[in-house]
């Protein structure tokens, strides 16, 4: 079975040596997707202090930006939001962010209903509070 690397011209550039997604047969595996913007220095919803540390962040803004980035990668790979079958969510602050995340997630995924796992992590590769790992089909 062939494997095809896919990179979206709209999603943020990966922060390491990996593609946005890889197609294997009729499945599409997305690398971790965060709320950064393409060619952007700032992260939507993140305020930094003068030392470059996170002073505050808006989990709602980050969630909506992550979902948009996922949508762009899916579309640029020939898939669609409706084809998502599995989502792994990484949050850096489950206690503070889960309720808001879950509410916004329901807005976007109510009709799709993919399987989902949500875990808390100590940190993510950049100054973000959420990252998604997605598996979808390509029809």
PDB file of C-alpha atoms in Angstrom:
ATOM      1  CA  UNK A   1       0.000   0.000   0.000  1.00  0.00           C
ATOM      2  CA  UNK A   2       1.383   3.388  -0.943  1.00  0.00           C
ATOM      3  CA  UNK A   3       1.850   6.236   1.482  1.00  0.00           C
ATOM      4  CA  UNK A   4       1.590   9.855   0.364  1.00  0.00           C
ATOM      5  CA  UNK A   5       2.934  12.860   2.291  1.00  0.00           C
ATOM      6  CA  UNK A   6       0.641  15.883   2.330  1.00  0.00           C
ATOM      7  CA  UNK A   7       1.429  19.457   3.332  1.00  0.00           C
ATOM      8  CA  UNK A   8      -1.166  22.211   3.401  1.00  0.00           C
ATOM      9  CA  UNK A   9      -0.325  25.675   2.054  1.00  0.00           C
ATOM     10  CA  UNK A  10      -2.825  27.157   4.557  1.00  0.00           C
ATOM     11  CA  UNK A  11      -1.963  25.403   7.826  1.00  0.00           C
ATOM     12  CA  UNK A  12       0.939  26.507  10.050  1.00  0.00           C
ATOM     13  CA  UNK A  13       4.339  25.156   9.144  1.00  0.00           C
ATOM     14  CA  UNK A  14       5.330  22.083  11.188  1.00  0.00           C
ATOM     15  CA  UNK A  15       7.756  22.830  14.027  1.00  0.00           C
ATOM     16  CA  UNK A  16       9.814  19.750  13.185  1.00  0.00           C
ATOM     17  CA  UNK A  17      10.703  17.350  10.370  1.00  0.00           C
ATOM     18  CA  UNK A  18       7.237  15.919   9.722  1.00  0.00           C
ATOM     19  CA  UNK A  19       4.386  16.502   7.250  1.00  0.00           C
ATOM     20  CA  UNK A  20       0.948  17.859   8.020  1.00  0.00           C
ATOM     21  CA  UNK A  21      -0.544  14.512   7.062  1.00  0.00           C
ATOM     22  CA  UNK A  22       0.103  11.153   5.467  1.00  0.00           C
ATOM     23  CA  UNK A  23      -2.386   9.247   3.355  1.00  0.00           C
ATOM     24  CA  UNK A  24      -2.307   5.457   3.494  1.00  0.00           C
ATOM     25  CA  UNK A  25      -5.019   3.837   1.414  1.00  0.00           C
ATOM     26  CA  UNK A  26      -8.303   5.499   2.321  1.00  0.00           C
ATOM     27  CA  UNK A  27      -7.033   6.747   5.678  1.00  0.00           C
ATOM     28  CA  UNK A  28      -5.518  10.128   6.426  1.00  0.00           C
ATOM     29  CA  UNK A  29      -3.324  10.548   9.512  1.00  0.00           C
ATOM     30  CA  UNK A  30      -2.718  14.137  10.637  1.00  0.00           C
ATOM     31  CA  UNK A  31       0.344  15.087  12.640  1.00  0.00           C
ATOM     32  CA  UNK A  32      -0.345  17.059  15.815  1.00  0.00           C
ATOM     33  CA  UNK A  33      -2.095  20.325  14.935  1.00  0.00           C
ATOM     34  CA  UNK A  34      -1.949  23.380  17.175  1.00  0.00           C
ATOM     35  CA  UNK A  35      -3.408  26.895  17.054  1.00  0.00           C
ATOM     36  CA  UNK A  36      -0.509  28.670  15.380  1.00  0.00           C
ATOM     37  CA  UNK A  37      -1.080  30.530  12.112  1.00  0.00           C
ATOM     38  CA  UNK A  38       0.987  30.057   8.968  1.00  0.00           C
ATOM     39  CA  UNK A  39       4.073  32.305   8.875  1.00  0.00           C
ATOM     40  CA  UNK A  40       2.940  33.921  12.096  1.00  0.00           C
ATOM     41  CA  UNK A  41       5.074  34.817  15.049  1.00  0.00           C
ATOM     42  CA  UNK A  42       2.225  35.202  17.533  1.00  0.00           C
ATOM     43  CA  UNK A  43      -0.118  32.434  18.592  1.00  0.00           C
ATOM     44  CA  UNK A  44      -3.824  33.340  18.504  1.00  0.00           C
ATOM     45  CA  UNK A  45      -5.184  33.668  22.028  1.00  0.00           C
ATOM     46  CA  UNK A  46      -1.754  33.837  23.709  1.00  0.00           C
ATOM     47  CA  UNK A  47      -0.363  36.876  25.512  1.00  0.00           C
ATOM     48  CA  UNK A  48       3.337  36.809  26.382  1.00  0.00           C
ATOM     49  CA  UNK A  49       5.097  38.801  29.079  1.00  0.00           C
ATOM     50  CA  UNK A  50       8.287  40.792  28.445  1.00  0.00           C
ATOM     51  CA  UNK A  51      10.380  37.643  29.027  1.00  0.00           C
ATOM     52  CA  UNK A  52       8.494  35.659  26.381  1.00  0.00           C
ATOM     53  CA  UNK A  53       6.572  33.521  28.872  1.00  0.00           C
ATOM     54  CA  UNK A  54       2.830  32.943  28.634  1.00  0.00           C
ATOM     55  CA  UNK A  55       1.112  35.630  30.706  1.00  0.00           C
ATOM     56  CA  UNK A  56      -2.393  34.507  29.726  1.00  0.00           C
ATOM     57  CA  UNK A  57      -4.199  32.542  27.064  1.00  0.00           C
ATOM     58  CA  UNK A  58      -7.713  32.167  25.725  1.00  0.00           C
ATOM     59  CA  UNK A  59      -8.551  28.484  25.296  1.00  0.00           C
ATOM     60  CA  UNK A  60     -11.647  29.307  23.215  1.00  0.00           C
ATOM     61  CA  UNK A  61      -9.592  31.223  20.628  1.00  0.00           C
ATOM     62  CA  UNK A  62      -7.015  28.428  20.559  1.00  0.00           C
ATOM     63  CA  UNK A  63      -9.692  25.737  20.092  1.00  0.00           C
ATOM     64  CA  UNK A  64     -11.357  27.527  17.202  1.00  0.00           C
ATOM     65  CA  UNK A  65      -7.974  28.157  15.539  1.00  0.00           C
ATOM     66  CA  UNK A  66      -6.935  24.499  15.922  1.00  0.00           C
ATOM     67  CA  UNK A  67     -10.218  23.350  14.394  1.00  0.00           C
ATOM     68  CA  UNK A  68      -9.721  25.693  11.430  1.00  0.00           C
ATOM     69  CA  UNK A  69      -6.171  24.402  10.903  1.00  0.00           C
ATOM     70  CA  UNK A  70      -7.425  20.801  10.974  1.00  0.00           C
ATOM     71  CA  UNK A  71     -10.145  21.670   8.454  1.00  0.00           C
ATOM     72  CA  UNK A  72      -7.587  23.211   6.066  1.00  0.00           C
ATOM     73  CA  UNK A  73      -5.304  20.175   6.249  1.00  0.00           C
ATOM     74  CA  UNK A  74      -8.222  17.814   5.632  1.00  0.00           C
ATOM     75  CA  UNK A  75      -9.482  19.816   2.658  1.00  0.00           C
ATOM     76  CA  UNK A  76      -6.009  20.214   1.135  1.00  0.00           C
ATOM     77  CA  UNK A  77      -5.544  16.444   1.449  1.00  0.00           C
ATOM     78  CA  UNK A  78      -8.806  15.696  -0.372  1.00  0.00           C
ATOM     79  CA  UNK A  79     -10.806  14.819   2.733  1.00  0.00           C
ATOM     80  CA  UNK A  80     -13.399  16.724   4.745  1.00  0.00           C
ATOM     81  CA  UNK A  81     -14.399  17.563   8.308  1.00  0.00           C
ATOM     82  CA  UNK A  82     -17.236  15.031   8.063  1.00  0.00           C
ATOM     83  CA  UNK A  83     -14.690  12.248   7.407  1.00  0.00           C
ATOM     84  CA  UNK A  84     -12.991  12.528  10.812  1.00  0.00           C
ATOM     85  CA  UNK A  85     -13.177   9.202  12.652  1.00  0.00           C
ATOM     86  CA  UNK A  86     -10.800   9.663  15.591  1.00  0.00           C
ATOM     87  CA  UNK A  87      -9.457  12.636  17.561  1.00  0.00           C
ATOM     88  CA  UNK A  88      -6.818  12.684  20.286  1.00  0.00           C
ATOM     89  CA  UNK A  89      -6.780  15.936  22.238  1.00  0.00           C
ATOM     90  CA  UNK A  90      -3.828  17.154  24.262  1.00  0.00           C
ATOM     91  CA  UNK A  91      -4.559  19.877  26.836  1.00  0.00           C
ATOM     92  CA  UNK A  92      -1.952  21.471  29.085  1.00  0.00           C
ATOM     93  CA  UNK A  93      -4.495  22.390  31.789  1.00  0.00           C
ATOM     94  CA  UNK A  94      -7.371  19.930  32.054  1.00  0.00           C
ATOM     95  CA  UNK A  95      -8.788  21.503  35.233  1.00  0.00           C
ATOM     96  CA  UNK A  96      -9.067  24.993  33.768  1.00  0.00           C
ATOM     97  CA  UNK A  97      -9.729  24.264  30.093  1.00  0.00           C
ATOM     98  CA  UNK A  98     -11.725  21.045  29.715  1.00  0.00           C
ATOM     99  CA  UNK A  99     -15.211  22.491  30.237  1.00  0.00           C
ATOM    100  CA  UNK A 100     -14.650  25.274  27.691  1.00  0.00           C
ATOM    101  CA  UNK A 101     -12.929  22.912  25.262  1.00  0.00           C
ATOM    102  CA  UNK A 102     -15.742  20.362  25.544  1.00  0.00           C
ATOM    103  CA  UNK A 103     -18.399  23.023  24.877  1.00  0.00           C
ATOM    104  CA  UNK A 104     -16.617  24.273  21.739  1.00  0.00           C
ATOM    105  CA  UNK A 105     -15.825  20.719  20.616  1.00  0.00           C
ATOM    106  CA  UNK A 106     -19.561  19.934  20.760  1.00  0.00           C
ATOM    107  CA  UNK A 107     -20.294  22.881  18.441  1.00  0.00           C
ATOM    108  CA  UNK A 108     -17.897  21.562  15.803  1.00  0.00           C
ATOM    109  CA  UNK A 109     -18.314  17.799  16.188  1.00  0.00           C
ATOM    110  CA  UNK A 110     -21.972  17.273  17.155  1.00  0.00           C
ATOM    111  CA  UNK A 111     -22.860  15.909  13.705  1.00  0.00           C
ATOM    112  CA  UNK A 112     -19.571  14.113  13.021  1.00  0.00           C
ATOM    113  CA  UNK A 113     -19.230  12.225  16.341  1.00  0.00           C
ATOM    114  CA  UNK A 114     -15.694  10.836  15.957  1.00  0.00           C
ATOM    115  CA  UNK A 115     -14.111   8.720  18.674  1.00  0.00           C
ATOM    116  CA  UNK A 116     -12.164  10.925  21.074  1.00  0.00           C
ATOM    117  CA  UNK A 117      -9.487  10.685  23.724  1.00  0.00           C
ATOM    118  CA  UNK A 118      -8.506  13.715  25.795  1.00  0.00           C
ATOM    119  CA  UNK A 119      -5.326  13.731  27.856  1.00  0.00           C
ATOM    120  CA  UNK A 120      -3.487  16.313  29.907  1.00  0.00           C
ATOM    121  CA  UNK A 121       0.165  16.875  29.085  1.00  0.00           C
ATOM    122  CA  UNK A 122       2.829  18.840  30.908  1.00  0.00           C
ATOM    123  CA  UNK A 123       3.788  20.894  27.847  1.00  0.00           C
ATOM    124  CA  UNK A 124       3.486  21.074  24.067  1.00  0.00           C
ATOM    125  CA  UNK A 125       6.243  21.934  21.567  1.00  0.00           C
ATOM    126  CA  UNK A 126       5.366  25.635  21.419  1.00  0.00           C
ATOM    127  CA  UNK A 127       3.518  27.984  23.823  1.00  0.00           C
ATOM    128  CA  UNK A 128       0.116  26.479  23.065  1.00  0.00           C
ATOM    129  CA  UNK A 129      -2.516  24.998  25.378  1.00  0.00           C
ATOM    130  CA  UNK A 130      -4.105  22.512  22.947  1.00  0.00           C
ATOM    131  CA  UNK A 131      -3.076  20.173  20.145  1.00  0.00           C
ATOM    132  CA  UNK A 132      -5.130  17.674  18.136  1.00  0.00           C
ATOM    133  CA  UNK A 133      -4.132  14.400  16.494  1.00  0.00           C
ATOM    134  CA  UNK A 134      -6.706  13.383  13.896  1.00  0.00           C
ATOM    135  CA  UNK A 135      -7.486  10.359  11.742  1.00  0.00           C
ATOM    136  CA  UNK A 136      -9.947  10.718   8.857  1.00  0.00           C
ATOM    137  CA  UNK A 137     -11.051   8.820   5.786  1.00  0.00           C
ATOM    138  CA  UNK A 138     -10.685   9.931   2.199  1.00  0.00           C
ATOM    139  CA  UNK A 139     -13.663   8.962   0.082  1.00  0.00           C
TER     140      UNK A 139
END
